[in-house]
GROMACS .gro file of C-alpha atoms in nm:
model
  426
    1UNK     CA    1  -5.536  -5.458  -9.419
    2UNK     CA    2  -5.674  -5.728  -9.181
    3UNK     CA    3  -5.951  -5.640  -8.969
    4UNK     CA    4  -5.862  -5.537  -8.610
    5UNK     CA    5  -5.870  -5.788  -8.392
    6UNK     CA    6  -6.144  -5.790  -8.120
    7UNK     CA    7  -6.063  -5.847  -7.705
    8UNK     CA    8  -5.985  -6.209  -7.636
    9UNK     CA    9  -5.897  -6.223  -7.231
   10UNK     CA   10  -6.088  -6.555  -7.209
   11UNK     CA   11  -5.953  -6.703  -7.527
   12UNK     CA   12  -5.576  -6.573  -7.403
   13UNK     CA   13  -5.606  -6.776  -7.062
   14UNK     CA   14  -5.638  -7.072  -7.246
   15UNK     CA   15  -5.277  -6.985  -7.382
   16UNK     CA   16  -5.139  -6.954  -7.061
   17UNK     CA   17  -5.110  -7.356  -6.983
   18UNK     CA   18  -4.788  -7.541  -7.006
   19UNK     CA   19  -4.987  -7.745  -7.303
   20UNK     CA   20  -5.055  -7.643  -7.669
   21UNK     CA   21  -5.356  -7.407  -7.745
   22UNK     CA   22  -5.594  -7.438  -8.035
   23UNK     CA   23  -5.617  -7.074  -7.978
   24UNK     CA   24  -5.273  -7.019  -8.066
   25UNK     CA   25  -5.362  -7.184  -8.461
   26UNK     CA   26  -5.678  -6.968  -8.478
   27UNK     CA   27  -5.482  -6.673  -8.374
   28UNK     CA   28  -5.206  -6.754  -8.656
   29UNK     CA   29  -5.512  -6.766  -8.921
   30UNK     CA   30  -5.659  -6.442  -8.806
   31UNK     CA   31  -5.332  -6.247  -8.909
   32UNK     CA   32  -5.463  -6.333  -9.268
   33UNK     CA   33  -5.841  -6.394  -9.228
   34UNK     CA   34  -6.125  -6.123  -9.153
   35UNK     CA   35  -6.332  -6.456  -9.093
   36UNK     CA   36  -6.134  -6.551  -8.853
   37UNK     CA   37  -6.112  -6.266  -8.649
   38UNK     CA   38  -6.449  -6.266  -8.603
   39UNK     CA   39  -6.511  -6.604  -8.536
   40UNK     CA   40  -6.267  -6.558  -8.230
   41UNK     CA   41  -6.481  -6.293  -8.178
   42UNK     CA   42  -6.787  -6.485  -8.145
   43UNK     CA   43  -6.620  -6.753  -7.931
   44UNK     CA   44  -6.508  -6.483  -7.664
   45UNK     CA   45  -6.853  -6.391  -7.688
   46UNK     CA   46  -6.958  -6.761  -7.614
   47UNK     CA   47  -6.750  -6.798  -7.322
   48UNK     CA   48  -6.901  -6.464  -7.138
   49UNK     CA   49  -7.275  -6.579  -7.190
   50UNK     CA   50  -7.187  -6.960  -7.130
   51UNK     CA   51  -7.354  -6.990  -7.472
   52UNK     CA   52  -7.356  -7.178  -7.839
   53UNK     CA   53  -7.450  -6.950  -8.116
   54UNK     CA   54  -7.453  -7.228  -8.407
   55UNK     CA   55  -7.743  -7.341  -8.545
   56UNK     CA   56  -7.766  -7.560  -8.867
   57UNK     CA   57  -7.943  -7.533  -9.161
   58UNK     CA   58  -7.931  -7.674  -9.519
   59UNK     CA   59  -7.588  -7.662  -9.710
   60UNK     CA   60  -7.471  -7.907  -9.994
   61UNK     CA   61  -7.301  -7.954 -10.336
   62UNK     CA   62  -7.473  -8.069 -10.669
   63UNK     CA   63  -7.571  -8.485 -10.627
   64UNK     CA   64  -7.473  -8.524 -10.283
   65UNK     CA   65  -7.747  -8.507  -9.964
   66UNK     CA   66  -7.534  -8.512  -9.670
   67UNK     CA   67  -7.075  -8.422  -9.626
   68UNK     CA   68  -7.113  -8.094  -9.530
   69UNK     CA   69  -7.241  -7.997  -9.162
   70UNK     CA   70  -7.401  -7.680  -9.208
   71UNK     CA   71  -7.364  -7.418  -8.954
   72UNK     CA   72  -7.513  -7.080  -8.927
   73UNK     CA   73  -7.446  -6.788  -8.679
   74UNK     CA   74  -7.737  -6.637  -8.442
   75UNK     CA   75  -7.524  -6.337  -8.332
   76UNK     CA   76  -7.435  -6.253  -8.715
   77UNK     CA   77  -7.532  -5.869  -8.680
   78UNK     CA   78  -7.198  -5.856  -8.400
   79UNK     CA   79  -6.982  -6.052  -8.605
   80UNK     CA   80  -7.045  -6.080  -8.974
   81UNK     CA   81  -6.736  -6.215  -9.130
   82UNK     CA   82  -6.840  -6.575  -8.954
   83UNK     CA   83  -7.184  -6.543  -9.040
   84UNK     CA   84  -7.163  -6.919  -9.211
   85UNK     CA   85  -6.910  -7.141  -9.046
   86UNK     CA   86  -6.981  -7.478  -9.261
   87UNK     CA   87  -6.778  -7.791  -9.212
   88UNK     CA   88  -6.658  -8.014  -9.502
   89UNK     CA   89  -6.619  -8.384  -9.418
   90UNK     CA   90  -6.384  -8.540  -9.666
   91UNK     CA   91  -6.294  -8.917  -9.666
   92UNK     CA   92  -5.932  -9.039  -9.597
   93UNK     CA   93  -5.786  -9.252  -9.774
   94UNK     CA   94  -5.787  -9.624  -9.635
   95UNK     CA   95  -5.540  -9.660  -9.377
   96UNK     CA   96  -5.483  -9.284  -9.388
   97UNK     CA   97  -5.183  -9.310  -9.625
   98UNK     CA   98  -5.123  -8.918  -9.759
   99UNK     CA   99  -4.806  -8.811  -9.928
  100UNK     CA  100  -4.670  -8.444  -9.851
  101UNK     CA  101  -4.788  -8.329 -10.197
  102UNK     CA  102  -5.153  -8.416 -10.155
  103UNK     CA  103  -5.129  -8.259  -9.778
  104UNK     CA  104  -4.983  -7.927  -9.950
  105UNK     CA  105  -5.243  -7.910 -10.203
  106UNK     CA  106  -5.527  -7.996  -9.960
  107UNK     CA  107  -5.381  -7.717  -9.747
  108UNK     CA  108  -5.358  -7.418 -10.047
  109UNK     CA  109  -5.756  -7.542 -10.114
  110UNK     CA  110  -5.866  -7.480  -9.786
  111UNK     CA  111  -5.632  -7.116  -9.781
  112UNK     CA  112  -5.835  -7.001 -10.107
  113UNK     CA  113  -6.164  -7.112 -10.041
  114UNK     CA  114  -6.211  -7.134  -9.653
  115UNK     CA  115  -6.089  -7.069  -9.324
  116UNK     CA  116  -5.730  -7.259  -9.290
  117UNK     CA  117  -5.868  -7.487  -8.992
  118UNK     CA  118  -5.819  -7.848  -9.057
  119UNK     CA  119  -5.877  -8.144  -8.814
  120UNK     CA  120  -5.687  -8.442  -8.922
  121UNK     CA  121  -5.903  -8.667  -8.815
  122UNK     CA  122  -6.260  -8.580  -8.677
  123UNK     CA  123  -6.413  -8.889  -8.470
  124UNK     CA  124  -6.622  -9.033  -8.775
  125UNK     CA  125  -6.265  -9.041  -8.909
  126UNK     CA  126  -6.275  -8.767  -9.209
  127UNK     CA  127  -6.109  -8.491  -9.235
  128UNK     CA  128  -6.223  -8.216  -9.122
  129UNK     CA  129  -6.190  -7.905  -9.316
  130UNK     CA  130  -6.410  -7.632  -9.089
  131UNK     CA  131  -6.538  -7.299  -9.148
  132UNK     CA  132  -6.660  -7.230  -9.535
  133UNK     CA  133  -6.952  -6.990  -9.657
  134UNK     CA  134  -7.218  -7.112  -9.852
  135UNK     CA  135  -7.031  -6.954 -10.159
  136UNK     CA  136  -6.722  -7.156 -10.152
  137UNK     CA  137  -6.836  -7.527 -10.014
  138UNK     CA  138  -6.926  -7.616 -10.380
  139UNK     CA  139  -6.551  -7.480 -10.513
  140UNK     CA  140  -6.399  -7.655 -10.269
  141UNK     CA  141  -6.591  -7.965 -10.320
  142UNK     CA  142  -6.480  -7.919 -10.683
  143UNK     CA  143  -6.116  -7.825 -10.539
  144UNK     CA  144  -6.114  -8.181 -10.361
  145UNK     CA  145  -6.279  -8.345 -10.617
  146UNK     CA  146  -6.023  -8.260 -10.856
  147UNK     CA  147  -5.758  -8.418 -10.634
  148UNK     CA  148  -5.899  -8.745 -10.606
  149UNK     CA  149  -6.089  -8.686 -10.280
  150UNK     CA  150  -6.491  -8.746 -10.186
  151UNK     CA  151  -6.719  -8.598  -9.941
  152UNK     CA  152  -6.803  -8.875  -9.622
  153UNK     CA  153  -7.106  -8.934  -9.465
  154UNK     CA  154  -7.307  -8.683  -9.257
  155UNK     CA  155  -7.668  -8.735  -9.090
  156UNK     CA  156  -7.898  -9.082  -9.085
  157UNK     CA  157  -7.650  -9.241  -9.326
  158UNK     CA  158  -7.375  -9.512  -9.394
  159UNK     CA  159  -7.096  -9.262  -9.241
  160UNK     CA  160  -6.709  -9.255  -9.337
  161UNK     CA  161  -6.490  -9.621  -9.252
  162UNK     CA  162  -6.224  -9.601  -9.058
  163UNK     CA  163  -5.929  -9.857  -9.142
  164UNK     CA  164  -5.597  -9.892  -8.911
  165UNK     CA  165  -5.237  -9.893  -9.101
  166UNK     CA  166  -5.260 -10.246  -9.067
  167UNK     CA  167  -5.110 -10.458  -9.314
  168UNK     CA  168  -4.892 -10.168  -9.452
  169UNK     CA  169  -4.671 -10.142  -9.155
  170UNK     CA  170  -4.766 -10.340  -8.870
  171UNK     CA  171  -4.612 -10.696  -8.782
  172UNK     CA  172  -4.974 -10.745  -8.590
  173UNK     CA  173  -5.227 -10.744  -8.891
  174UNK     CA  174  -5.426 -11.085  -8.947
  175UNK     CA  175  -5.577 -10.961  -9.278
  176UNK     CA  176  -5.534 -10.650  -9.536
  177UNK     CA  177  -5.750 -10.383  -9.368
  178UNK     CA  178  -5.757 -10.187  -9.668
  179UNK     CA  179  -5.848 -10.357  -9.904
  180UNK     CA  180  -6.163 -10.472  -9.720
  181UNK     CA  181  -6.206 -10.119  -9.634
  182UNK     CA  182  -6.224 -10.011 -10.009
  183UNK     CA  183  -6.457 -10.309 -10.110
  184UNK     CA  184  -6.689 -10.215  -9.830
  185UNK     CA  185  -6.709  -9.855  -9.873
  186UNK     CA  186  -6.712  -9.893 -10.217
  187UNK     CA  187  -7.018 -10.099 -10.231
  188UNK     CA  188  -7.214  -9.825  -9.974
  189UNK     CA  189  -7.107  -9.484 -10.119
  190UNK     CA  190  -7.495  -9.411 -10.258
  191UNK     CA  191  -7.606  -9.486  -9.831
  192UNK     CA  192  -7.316  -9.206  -9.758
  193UNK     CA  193  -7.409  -8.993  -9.989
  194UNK     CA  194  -7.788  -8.950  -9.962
  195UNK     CA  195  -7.889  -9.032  -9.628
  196UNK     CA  196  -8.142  -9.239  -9.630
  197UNK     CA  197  -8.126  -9.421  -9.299
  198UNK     CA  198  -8.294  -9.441  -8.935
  199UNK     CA  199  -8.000  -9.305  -8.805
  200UNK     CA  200  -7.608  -9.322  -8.861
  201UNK     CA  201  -7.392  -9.657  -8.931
  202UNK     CA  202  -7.018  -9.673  -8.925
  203UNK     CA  203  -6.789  -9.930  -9.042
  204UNK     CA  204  -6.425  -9.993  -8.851
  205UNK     CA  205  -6.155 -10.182  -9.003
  206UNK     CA  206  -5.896 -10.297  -8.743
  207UNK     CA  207  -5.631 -10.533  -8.789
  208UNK     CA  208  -5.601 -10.711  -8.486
  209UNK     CA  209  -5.757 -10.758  -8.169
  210UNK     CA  210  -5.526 -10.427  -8.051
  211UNK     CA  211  -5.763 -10.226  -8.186
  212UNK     CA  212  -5.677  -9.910  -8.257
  213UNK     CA  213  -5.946  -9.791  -8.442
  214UNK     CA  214  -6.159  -9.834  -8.142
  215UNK     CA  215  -6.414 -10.015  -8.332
  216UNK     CA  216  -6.583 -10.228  -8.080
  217UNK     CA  217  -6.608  -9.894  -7.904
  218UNK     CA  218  -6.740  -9.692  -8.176
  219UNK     CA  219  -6.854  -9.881  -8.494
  220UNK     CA  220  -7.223 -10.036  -8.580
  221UNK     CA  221  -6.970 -10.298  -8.775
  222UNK     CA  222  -6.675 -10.381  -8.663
  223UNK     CA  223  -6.419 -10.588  -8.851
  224UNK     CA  224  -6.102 -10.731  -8.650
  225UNK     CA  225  -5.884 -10.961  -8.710
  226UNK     CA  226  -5.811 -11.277  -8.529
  227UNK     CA  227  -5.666 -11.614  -8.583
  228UNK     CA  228  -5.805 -11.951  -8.502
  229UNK     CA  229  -5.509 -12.188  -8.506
  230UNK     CA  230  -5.235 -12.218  -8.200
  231UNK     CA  231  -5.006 -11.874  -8.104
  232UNK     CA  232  -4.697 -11.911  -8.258
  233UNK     CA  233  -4.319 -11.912  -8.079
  234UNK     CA  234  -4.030 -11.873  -8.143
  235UNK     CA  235  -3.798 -12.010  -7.899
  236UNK     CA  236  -3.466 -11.836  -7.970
  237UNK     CA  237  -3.661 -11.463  -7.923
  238UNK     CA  238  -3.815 -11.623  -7.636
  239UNK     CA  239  -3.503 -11.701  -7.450
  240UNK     CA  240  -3.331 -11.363  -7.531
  241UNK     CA  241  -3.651 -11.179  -7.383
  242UNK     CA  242  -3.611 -11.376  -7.066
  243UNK     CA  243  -3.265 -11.321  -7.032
  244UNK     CA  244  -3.385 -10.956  -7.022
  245UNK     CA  245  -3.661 -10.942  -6.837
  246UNK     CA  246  -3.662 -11.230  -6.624
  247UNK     CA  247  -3.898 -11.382  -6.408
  248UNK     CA  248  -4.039 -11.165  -6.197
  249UNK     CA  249  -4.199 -10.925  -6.525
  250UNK     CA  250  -4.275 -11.273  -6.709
  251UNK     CA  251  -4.487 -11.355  -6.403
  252UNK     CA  252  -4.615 -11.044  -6.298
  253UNK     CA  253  -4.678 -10.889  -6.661
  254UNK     CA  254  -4.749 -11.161  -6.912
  255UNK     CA  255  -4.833 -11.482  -6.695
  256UNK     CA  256  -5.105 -11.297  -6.433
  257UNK     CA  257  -5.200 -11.036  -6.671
  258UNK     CA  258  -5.365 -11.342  -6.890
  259UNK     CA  259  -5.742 -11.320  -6.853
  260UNK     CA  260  -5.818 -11.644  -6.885
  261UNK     CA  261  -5.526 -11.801  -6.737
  262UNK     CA  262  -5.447 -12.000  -7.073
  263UNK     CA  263  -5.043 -11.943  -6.989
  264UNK     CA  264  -4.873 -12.112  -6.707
  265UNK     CA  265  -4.497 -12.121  -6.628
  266UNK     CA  266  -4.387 -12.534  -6.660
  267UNK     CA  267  -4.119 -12.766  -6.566
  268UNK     CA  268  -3.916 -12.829  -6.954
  269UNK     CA  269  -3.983 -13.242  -6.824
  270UNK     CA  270  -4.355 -13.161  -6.744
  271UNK     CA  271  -4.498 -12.982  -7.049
  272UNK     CA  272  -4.781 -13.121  -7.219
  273UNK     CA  273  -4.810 -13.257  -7.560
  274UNK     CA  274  -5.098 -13.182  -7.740
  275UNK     CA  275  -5.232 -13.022  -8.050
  276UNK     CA  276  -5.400 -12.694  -7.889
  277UNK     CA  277  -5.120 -12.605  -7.660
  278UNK     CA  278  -4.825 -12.395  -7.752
  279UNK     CA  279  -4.488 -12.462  -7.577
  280UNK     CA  280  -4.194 -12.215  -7.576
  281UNK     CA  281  -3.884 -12.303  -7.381
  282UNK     CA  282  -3.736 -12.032  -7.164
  283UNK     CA  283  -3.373 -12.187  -7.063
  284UNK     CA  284  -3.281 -12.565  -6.965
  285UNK     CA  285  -3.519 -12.560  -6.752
  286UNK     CA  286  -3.858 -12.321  -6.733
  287UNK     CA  287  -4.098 -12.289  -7.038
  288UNK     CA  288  -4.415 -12.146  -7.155
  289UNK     CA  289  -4.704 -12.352  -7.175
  290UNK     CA  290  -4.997 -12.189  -7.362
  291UNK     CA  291  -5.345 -12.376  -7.380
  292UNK     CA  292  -5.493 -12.243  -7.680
  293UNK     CA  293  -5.883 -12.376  -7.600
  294UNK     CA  294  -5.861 -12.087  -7.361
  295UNK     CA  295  -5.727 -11.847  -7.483
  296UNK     CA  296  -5.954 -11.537  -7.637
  297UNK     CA  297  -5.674 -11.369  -7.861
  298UNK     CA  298  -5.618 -11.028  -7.627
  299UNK     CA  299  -5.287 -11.068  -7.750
  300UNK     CA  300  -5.164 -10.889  -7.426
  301UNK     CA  301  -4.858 -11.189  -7.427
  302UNK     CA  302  -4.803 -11.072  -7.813
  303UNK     CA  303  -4.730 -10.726  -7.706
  304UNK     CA  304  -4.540 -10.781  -7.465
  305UNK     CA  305  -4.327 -11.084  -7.569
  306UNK     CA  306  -4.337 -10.963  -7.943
  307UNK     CA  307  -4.171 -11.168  -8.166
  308UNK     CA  308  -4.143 -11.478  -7.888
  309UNK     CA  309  -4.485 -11.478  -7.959
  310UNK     CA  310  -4.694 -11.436  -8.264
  311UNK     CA  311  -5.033 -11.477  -8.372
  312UNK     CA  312  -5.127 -11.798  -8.550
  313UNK     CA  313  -5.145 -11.857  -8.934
  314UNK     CA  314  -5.485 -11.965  -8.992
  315UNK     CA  315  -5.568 -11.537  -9.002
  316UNK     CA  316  -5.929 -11.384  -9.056
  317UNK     CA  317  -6.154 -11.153  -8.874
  318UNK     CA  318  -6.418 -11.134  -8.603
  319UNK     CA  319  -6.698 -10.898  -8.669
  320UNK     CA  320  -6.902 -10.765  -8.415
  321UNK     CA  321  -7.224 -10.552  -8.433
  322UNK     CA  322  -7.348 -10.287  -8.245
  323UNK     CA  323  -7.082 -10.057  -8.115
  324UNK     CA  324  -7.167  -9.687  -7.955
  325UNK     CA  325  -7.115  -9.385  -7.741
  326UNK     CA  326  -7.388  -9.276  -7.551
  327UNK     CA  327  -7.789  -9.192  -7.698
  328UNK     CA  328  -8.056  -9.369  -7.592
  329UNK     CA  329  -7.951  -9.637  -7.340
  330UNK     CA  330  -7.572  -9.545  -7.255
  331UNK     CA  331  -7.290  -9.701  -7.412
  332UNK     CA  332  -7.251 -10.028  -7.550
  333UNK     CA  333  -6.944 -10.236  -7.723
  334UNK     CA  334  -6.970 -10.451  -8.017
  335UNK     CA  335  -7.174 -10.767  -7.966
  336UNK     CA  336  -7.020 -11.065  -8.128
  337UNK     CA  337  -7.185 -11.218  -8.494
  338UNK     CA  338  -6.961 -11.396  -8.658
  339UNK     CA  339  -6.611 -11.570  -8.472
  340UNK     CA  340  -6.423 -11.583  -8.769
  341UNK     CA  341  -6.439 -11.539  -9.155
  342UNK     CA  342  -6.140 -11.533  -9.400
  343UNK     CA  343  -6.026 -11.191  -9.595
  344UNK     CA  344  -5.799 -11.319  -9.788
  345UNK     CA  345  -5.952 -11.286 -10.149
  346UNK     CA  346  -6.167 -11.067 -10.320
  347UNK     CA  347  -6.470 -11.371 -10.301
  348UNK     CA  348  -6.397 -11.357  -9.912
  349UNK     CA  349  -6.429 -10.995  -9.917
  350UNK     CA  350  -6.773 -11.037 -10.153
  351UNK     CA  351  -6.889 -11.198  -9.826
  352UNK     CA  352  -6.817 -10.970  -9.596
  353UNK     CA  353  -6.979 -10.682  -9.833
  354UNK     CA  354  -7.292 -10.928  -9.873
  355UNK     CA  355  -7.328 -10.960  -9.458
  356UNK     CA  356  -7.289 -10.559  -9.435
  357UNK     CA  357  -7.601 -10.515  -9.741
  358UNK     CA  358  -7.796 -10.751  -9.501
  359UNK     CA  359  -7.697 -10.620  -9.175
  360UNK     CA  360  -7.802 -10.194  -9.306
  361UNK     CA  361  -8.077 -10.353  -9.478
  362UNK     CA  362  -8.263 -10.459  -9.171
  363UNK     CA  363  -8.106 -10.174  -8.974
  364UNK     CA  364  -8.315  -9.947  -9.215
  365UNK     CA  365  -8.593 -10.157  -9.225
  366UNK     CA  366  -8.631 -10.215  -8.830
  367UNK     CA  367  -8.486  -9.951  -8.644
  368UNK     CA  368  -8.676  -9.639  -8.465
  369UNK     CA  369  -8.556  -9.254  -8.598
  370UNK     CA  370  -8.269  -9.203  -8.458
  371UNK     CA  371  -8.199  -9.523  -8.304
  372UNK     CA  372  -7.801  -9.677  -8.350
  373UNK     CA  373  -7.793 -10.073  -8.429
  374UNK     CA  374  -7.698 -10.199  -8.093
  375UNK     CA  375  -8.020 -10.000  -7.946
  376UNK     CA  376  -8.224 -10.174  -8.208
  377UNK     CA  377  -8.061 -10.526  -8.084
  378UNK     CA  378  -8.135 -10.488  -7.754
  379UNK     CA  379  -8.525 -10.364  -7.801
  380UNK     CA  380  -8.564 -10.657  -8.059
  381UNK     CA  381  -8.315 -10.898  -7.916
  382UNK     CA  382  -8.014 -11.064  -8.043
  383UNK     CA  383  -8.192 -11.368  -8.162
  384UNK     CA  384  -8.422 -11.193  -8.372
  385UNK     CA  385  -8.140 -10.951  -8.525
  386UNK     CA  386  -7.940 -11.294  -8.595
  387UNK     CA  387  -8.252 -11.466  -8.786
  388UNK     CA  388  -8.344 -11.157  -8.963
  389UNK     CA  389  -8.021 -11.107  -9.105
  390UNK     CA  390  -7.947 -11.485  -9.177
  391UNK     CA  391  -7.669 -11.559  -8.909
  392UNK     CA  392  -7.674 -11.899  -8.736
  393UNK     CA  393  -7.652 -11.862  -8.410
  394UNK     CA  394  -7.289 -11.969  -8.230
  395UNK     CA  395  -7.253 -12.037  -7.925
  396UNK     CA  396  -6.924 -11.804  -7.931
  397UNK     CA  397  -7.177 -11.545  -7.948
  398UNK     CA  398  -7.160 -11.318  -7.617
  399UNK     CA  399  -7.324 -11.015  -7.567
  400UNK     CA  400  -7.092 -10.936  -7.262
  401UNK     CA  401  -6.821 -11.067  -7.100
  402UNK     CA  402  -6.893 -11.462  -6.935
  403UNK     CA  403  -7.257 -11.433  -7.066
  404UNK     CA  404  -7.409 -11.654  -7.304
  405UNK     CA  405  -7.765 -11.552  -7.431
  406UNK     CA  406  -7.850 -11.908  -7.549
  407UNK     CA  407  -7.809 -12.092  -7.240
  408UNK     CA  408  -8.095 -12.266  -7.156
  409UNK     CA  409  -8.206 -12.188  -6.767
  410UNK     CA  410  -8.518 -12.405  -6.708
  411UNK     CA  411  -8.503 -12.587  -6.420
  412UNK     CA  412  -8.216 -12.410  -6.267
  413UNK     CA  413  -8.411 -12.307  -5.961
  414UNK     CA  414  -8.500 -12.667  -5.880
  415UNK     CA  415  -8.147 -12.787  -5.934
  416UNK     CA  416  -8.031 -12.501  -5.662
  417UNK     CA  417  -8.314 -12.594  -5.399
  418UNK     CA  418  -8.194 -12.956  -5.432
  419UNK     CA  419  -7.872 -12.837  -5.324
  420UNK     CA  420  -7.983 -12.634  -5.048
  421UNK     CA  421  -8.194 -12.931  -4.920
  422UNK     CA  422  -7.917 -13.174  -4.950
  423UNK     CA  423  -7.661 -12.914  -4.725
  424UNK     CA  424  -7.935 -12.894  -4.514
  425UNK     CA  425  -7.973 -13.284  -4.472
  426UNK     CA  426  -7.588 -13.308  -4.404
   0.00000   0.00000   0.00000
């Protein structure tokens, strides 16, 4: 019989919203769970005193030094069943590809040997398979390792990649996200699984500049893919979308929405004719004319004219270091390393797993306890990241948008006060 279920008026309100609850699943696995009535019990509790109760600890399976976030309950006496509320972090598979038979068996291990709560996906991208006792994390470690699945990364170490579906499904993807996911993560599973580290680093695979792993955002390395050669059209898509749509939401939502103004509407008679522009004829008489020197692959027009327009052929990467949420000095996005490389072959992918050794390498070498790679950057400086790590410096390097650190500004202020004297001559 199922231990009685404890007061929950807090817990209830949050049931009362036209939304979905999480209380609702945590009610379902309390039916079945003495662990999980009390752990509902202890959050009720939390809400009254405006209080955590978790603290961590030290939890782990046999060979492995980080996975598992240990957590431990301060009010144990009043609600024993959760005493130990550990979380398993388990790496997806690249892409996230699962098939209904590996979700079912995931889901009976996690019935037999913990709480039933599963996150699909937690922010460092594994899956999260909460609330264990010390008892059962090493059988269902065993459980998952049986099925073909490892623990991720957890404290100062190489954490769990992320990879979008990419190649497998999207018409956007400028390179197999997958496969350099698997080479990478491959080649860093020992820095996953015994932390060893200043602090965390997370890889991001994302297949075009849509980004929907967020990796500029949220990665220390962040792999996207780009193309280098002209955007491709395709005129007879390109004349059914403007019979659609017309004028007024090809001006207003593809030809203003450009942020660099690369895309003007032409005259058929007037377009230009040369090797970095892209033309695309809209009837007899309007057409596209995209200048491809200026253009920064947002691929805003791709989205929206999809199809009409593609990216190029010439398809590779960007990678960009130094992505963040908030610590030390507040949020930063991904600074850009290296414009373009090709990841097309497993010696291009050798490359990119070669860069990564170098780039954790001096990460662990130079960075301050608990410092994230994009802090370290901007107390050593970008320069000095660059020649440590044996990166030439580009100057399609920006740190932030229209800023170039390698600009030389000597004698700036005597160029303005020439100015100033001269429009004060005239």
């Amino acid at each position: 019989m199922a231990k009685k279920a404890y007061e929950t008026p807090m817990l209830d309100q949050l049931e009362s919203g036209p939304w979905p609850s999480f209380v609702t699943g945590l009610k379902r696995l309390a039916n079945d769970k003495d662990y999980m009535v009390d752990l509902m019990g202890q959050l009720e509790h939390s809400y009254k005193t405006r209080k955590g109760y978790w603290k961590g600890g030290t939890v782990g399976v046999y060979g492995y030094g980080g996975g598992i976030i240990p957590r431990f309950s301060e009010v144990a006496s009043m609600f024993p069943e959760s005493s130990e509320f550990h979380t398993l972090r388990v790496m997806p598979p690249a892409g996230m590809h699962y098939n209904t038979d590996v979700l079912r068996k995931m889901c009976d291990i996690w019935e037999e040997h913990g709480s039933g709560l599963i996150a699909f996906h937690g922010q460092s991208g594994d899956i999260m398979f909460q609330g264990c006792s010390t008892e059962n994390v090493q059988k269902a470690f065993d459980a998952f390792n049986e099925l073909g699945f490892d623990l991720g990364g957890a404290g100062p170490a190489v954490r769990t990649a992320m990879s979008c579906v990419g190649a497998a499904r999207c018409e956007q993807s400028c390179f197999d996200e997958a496969a350099a996911h698997r080479t990478v993560i491959n080649s860093f599973l020992d820095d996953i699984h015994r932390p060893a580290l200043p602090y965390k680093f997370k890889f991001k695979f994302s297949g075009c500049s849509n980004d929907c792993m967020n990796s500029i955002q949220r990665s220390d390395m962040a792999v996207i893919g780009t193309w280098r050669d002209n955007i491709r059209t395709d005129e007879a898509l390109a004349r059914k979308w403007f019979d659609k749509h017309g004028l007024n939401e090809l001006v207003n939502d593809v030809i203003s929405r450009c942020p660099t103004k690369a895309i003007a509407l032409k005259d058929t008679k007037t377009l230009r004719k040369h090797e970095k522009v892209s033309n695309v004829a809209l009837n007899d008489t309007q057409s596209l004319e995209i200048d491809n020197r200026d253009c920064v692959r947002c691929m805003h027009c791709i989205n929206v004219m999809t199809g009409a327009l593609a990216a190029g052929k010439d398809k590779g990467a960007t990678i960009l270091i130094g992505g963040k949420r908030t610590l030390k000095i507040g949020d930063l996005m991904g600074t850009l390393v290296v414009p373009f490389i090709k990841l097309e072959t497993d010696e291009d992918r050798e490359k990119l797993v070669d860069l990564a050794k170098r780039i954790v390498d001096f990460f662990a070498e130079n960075a301050l306890e608990h410092e994230r790679t994009g802090e370290m950057i901007e107390r050593i400086g970008l320069v000095n990241f660059l020649e440590g790590v044996g990166i030439d410096i580009d100057p399609n390097m920006v740190s932030s948008p229209r800023t170039n650190p390698y600009v030389r500004t000597d004698g700036w202020d005597e160029e303005v006060a020439k100015i100033k004297a001269k429009q004060a001559a005239a």
